[in-house]
mmCIF file of the C-alpha atoms, coordinates in Angstrom:
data_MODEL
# 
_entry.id   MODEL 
# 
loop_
_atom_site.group_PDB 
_atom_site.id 
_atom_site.type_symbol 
_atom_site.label_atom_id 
_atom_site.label_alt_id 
_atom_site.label_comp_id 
_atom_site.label_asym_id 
_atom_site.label_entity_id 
_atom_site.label_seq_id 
_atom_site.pdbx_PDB_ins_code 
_atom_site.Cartn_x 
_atom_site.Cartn_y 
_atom_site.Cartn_z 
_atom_site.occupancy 
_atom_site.B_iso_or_equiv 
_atom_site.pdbx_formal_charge 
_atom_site.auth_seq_id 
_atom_site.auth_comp_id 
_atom_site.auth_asym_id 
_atom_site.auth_atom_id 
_atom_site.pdbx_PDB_model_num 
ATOM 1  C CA . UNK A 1 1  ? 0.000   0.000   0.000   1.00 0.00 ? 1  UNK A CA 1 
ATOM 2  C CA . UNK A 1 2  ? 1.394   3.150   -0.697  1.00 0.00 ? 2  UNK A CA 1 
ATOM 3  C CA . UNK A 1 3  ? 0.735   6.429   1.626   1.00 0.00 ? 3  UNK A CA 1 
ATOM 4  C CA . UNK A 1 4  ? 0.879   9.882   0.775   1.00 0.00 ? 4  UNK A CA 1 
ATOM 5  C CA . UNK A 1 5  ? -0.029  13.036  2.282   1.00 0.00 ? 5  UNK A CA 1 
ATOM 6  C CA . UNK A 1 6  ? -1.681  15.857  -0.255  1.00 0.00 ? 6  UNK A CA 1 
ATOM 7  C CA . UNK A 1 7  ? -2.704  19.255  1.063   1.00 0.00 ? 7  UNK A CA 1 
ATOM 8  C CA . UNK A 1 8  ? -6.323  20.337  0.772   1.00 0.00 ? 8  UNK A CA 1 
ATOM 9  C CA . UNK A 1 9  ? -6.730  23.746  -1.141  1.00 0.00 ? 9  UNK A CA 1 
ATOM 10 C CA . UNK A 1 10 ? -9.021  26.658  -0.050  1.00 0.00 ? 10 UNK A CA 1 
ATOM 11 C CA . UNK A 1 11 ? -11.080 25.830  -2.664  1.00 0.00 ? 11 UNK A CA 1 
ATOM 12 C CA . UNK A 1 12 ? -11.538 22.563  -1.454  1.00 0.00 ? 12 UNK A CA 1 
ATOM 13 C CA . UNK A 1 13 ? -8.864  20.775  -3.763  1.00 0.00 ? 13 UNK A CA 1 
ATOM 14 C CA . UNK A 1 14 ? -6.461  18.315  -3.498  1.00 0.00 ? 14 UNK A CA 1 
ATOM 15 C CA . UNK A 1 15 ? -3.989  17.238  -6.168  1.00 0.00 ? 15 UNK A CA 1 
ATOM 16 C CA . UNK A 1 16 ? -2.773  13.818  -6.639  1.00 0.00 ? 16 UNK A CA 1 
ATOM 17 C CA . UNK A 1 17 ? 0.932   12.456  -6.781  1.00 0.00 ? 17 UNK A CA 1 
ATOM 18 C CA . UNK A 1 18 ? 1.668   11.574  -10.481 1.00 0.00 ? 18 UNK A CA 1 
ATOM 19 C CA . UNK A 1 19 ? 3.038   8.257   -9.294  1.00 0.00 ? 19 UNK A CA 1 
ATOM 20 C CA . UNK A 1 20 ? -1.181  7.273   -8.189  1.00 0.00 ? 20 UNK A CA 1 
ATOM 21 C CA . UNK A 1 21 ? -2.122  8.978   -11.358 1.00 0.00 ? 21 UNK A CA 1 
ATOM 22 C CA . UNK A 1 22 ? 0.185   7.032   -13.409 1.00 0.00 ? 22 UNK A CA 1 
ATOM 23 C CA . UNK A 1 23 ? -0.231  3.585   -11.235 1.00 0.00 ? 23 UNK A CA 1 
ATOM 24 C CA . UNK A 1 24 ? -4.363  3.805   -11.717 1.00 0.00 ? 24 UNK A CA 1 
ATOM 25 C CA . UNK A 1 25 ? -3.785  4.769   -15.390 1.00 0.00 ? 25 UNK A CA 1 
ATOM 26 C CA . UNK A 1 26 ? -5.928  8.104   -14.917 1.00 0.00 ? 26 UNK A CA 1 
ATOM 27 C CA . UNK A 1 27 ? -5.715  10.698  -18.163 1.00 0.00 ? 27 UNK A CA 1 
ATOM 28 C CA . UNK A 1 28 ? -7.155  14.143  -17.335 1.00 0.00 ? 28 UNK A CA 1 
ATOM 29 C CA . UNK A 1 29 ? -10.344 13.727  -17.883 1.00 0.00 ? 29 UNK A CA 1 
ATOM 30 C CA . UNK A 1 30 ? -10.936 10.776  -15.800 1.00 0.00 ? 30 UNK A CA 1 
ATOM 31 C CA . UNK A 1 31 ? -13.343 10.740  -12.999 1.00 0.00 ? 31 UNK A CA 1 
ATOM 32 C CA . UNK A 1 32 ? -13.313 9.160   -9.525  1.00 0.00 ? 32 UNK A CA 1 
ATOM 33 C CA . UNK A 1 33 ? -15.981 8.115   -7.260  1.00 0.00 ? 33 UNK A CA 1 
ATOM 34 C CA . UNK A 1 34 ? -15.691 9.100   -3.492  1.00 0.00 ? 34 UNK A CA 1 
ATOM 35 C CA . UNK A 1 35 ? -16.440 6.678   -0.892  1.00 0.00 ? 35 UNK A CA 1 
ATOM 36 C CA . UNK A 1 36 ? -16.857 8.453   2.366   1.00 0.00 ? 36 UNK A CA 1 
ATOM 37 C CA . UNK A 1 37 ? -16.341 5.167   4.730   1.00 0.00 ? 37 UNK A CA 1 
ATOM 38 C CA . UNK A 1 38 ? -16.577 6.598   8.510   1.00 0.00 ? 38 UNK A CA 1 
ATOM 39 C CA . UNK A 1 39 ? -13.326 9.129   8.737   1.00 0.00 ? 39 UNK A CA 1 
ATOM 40 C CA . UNK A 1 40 ? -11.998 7.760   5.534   1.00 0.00 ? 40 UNK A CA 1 
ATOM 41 C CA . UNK A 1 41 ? -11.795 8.573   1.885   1.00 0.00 ? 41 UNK A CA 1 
ATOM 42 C CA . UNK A 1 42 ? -11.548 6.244   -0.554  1.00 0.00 ? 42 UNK A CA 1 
ATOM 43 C CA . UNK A 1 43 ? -11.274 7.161   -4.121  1.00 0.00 ? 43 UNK A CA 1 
ATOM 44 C CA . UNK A 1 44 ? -11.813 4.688   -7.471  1.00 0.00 ? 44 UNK A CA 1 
ATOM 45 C CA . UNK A 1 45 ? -11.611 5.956   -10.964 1.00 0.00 ? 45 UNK A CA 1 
ATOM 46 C CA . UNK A 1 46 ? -15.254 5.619   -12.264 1.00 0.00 ? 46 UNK A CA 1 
ATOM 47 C CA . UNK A 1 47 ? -16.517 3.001   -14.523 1.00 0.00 ? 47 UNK A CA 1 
ATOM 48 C CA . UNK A 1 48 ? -18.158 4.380   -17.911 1.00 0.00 ? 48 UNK A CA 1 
ATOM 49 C CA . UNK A 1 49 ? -21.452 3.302   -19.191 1.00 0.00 ? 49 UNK A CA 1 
ATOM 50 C CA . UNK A 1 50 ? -19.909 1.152   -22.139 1.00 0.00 ? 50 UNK A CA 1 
ATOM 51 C CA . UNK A 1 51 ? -17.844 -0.728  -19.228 1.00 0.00 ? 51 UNK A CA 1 
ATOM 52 C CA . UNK A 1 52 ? -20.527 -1.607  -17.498 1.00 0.00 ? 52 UNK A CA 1 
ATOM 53 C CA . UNK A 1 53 ? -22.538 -2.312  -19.859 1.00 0.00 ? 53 UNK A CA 1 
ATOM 54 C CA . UNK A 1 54 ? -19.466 -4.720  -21.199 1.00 0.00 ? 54 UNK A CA 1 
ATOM 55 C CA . UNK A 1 55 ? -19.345 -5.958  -17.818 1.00 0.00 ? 55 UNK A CA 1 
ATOM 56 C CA . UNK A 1 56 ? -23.742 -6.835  -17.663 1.00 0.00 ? 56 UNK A CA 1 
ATOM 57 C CA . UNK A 1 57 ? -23.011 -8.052  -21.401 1.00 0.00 ? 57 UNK A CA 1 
ATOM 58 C CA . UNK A 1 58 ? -20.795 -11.280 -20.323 1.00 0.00 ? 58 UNK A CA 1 
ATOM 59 C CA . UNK A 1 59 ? -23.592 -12.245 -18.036 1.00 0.00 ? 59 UNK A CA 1 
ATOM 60 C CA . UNK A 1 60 ? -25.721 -13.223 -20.636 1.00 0.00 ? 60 UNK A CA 1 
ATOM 61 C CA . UNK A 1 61 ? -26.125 -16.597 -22.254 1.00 0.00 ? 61 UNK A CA 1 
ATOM 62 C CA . UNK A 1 62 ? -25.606 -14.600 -25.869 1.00 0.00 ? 62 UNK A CA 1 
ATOM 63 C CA . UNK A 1 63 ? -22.690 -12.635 -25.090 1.00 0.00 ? 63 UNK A CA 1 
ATOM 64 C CA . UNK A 1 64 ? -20.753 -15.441 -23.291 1.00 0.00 ? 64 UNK A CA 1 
ATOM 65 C CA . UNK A 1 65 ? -17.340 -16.072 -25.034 1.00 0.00 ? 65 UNK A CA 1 
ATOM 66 C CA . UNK A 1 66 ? -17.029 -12.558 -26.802 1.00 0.00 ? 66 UNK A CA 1 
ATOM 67 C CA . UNK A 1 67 ? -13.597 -11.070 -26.225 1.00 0.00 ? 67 UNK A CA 1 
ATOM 68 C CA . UNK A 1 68 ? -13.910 -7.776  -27.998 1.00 0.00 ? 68 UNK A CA 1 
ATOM 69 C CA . UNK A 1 69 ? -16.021 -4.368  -28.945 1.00 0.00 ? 69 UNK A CA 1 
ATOM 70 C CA . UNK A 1 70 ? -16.547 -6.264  -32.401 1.00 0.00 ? 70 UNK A CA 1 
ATOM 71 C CA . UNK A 1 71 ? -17.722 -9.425  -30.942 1.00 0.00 ? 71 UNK A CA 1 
ATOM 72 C CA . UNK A 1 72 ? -20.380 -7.733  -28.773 1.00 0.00 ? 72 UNK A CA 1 
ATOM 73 C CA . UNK A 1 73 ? -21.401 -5.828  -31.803 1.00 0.00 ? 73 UNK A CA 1 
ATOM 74 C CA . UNK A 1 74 ? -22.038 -8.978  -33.838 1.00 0.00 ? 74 UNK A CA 1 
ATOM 75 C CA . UNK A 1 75 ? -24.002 -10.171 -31.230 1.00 0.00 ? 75 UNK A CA 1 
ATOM 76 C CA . UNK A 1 76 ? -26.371 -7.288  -30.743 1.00 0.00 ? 76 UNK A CA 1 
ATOM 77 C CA . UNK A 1 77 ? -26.765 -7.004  -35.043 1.00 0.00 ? 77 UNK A CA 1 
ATOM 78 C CA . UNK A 1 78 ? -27.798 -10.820 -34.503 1.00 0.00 ? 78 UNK A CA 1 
ATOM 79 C CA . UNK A 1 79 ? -30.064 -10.747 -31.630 1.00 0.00 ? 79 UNK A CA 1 
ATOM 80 C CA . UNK A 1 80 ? -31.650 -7.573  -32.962 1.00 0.00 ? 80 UNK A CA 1 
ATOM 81 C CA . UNK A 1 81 ? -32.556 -9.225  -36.075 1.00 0.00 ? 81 UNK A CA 1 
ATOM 82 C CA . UNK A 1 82 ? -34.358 -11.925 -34.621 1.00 0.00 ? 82 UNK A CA 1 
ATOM 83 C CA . UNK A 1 83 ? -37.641 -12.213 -34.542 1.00 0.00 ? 83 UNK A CA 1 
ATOM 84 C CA . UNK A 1 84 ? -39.873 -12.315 -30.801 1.00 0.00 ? 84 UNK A CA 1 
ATOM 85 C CA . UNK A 1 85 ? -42.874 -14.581 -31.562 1.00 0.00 ? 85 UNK A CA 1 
# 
């Protein structure tokens, strides 16, 4: 684990060491949740939409087995062209 101590700014700020930056593989635009867990903070770079969605995706019996964007693609043109009765 790896400890650091950051200084918060009067507007409420902090800034974090590029080491964690680099380590958690954040780019500028990233965003991170905050977990407020009794007196501490815990921060986790956000999931998008499309990963979670990736993530619900490999849950279902149709998506099993796809390894990439394309596969998952495929699979939605294919189930969307089937027909409900």
């Amino acid at each position: 684990m790896l400890t650091k101590t950051v200084t918060v700014s009067n507007k409420n700020q902090i800034t974090l060491p590029a080491e964690y930056v680099r380590l958690l593989g954040l780019d500028d635009s990233r965003k991170l949740r905050i977990i407020i867990n009794g007196k501490e903070l815990v921060a986790k770079p956000e999931i998008s939409a499309q990963e979670r969605m990736k993530k619900q995706w490999k849950k279902l019996p149709h998506f099993a087995g796809t390894n990439n964007d394309e596969d998952l693609k495929q699979v939605i043109r294919e189930t969307a062209s089937v027909k409900i009765i």
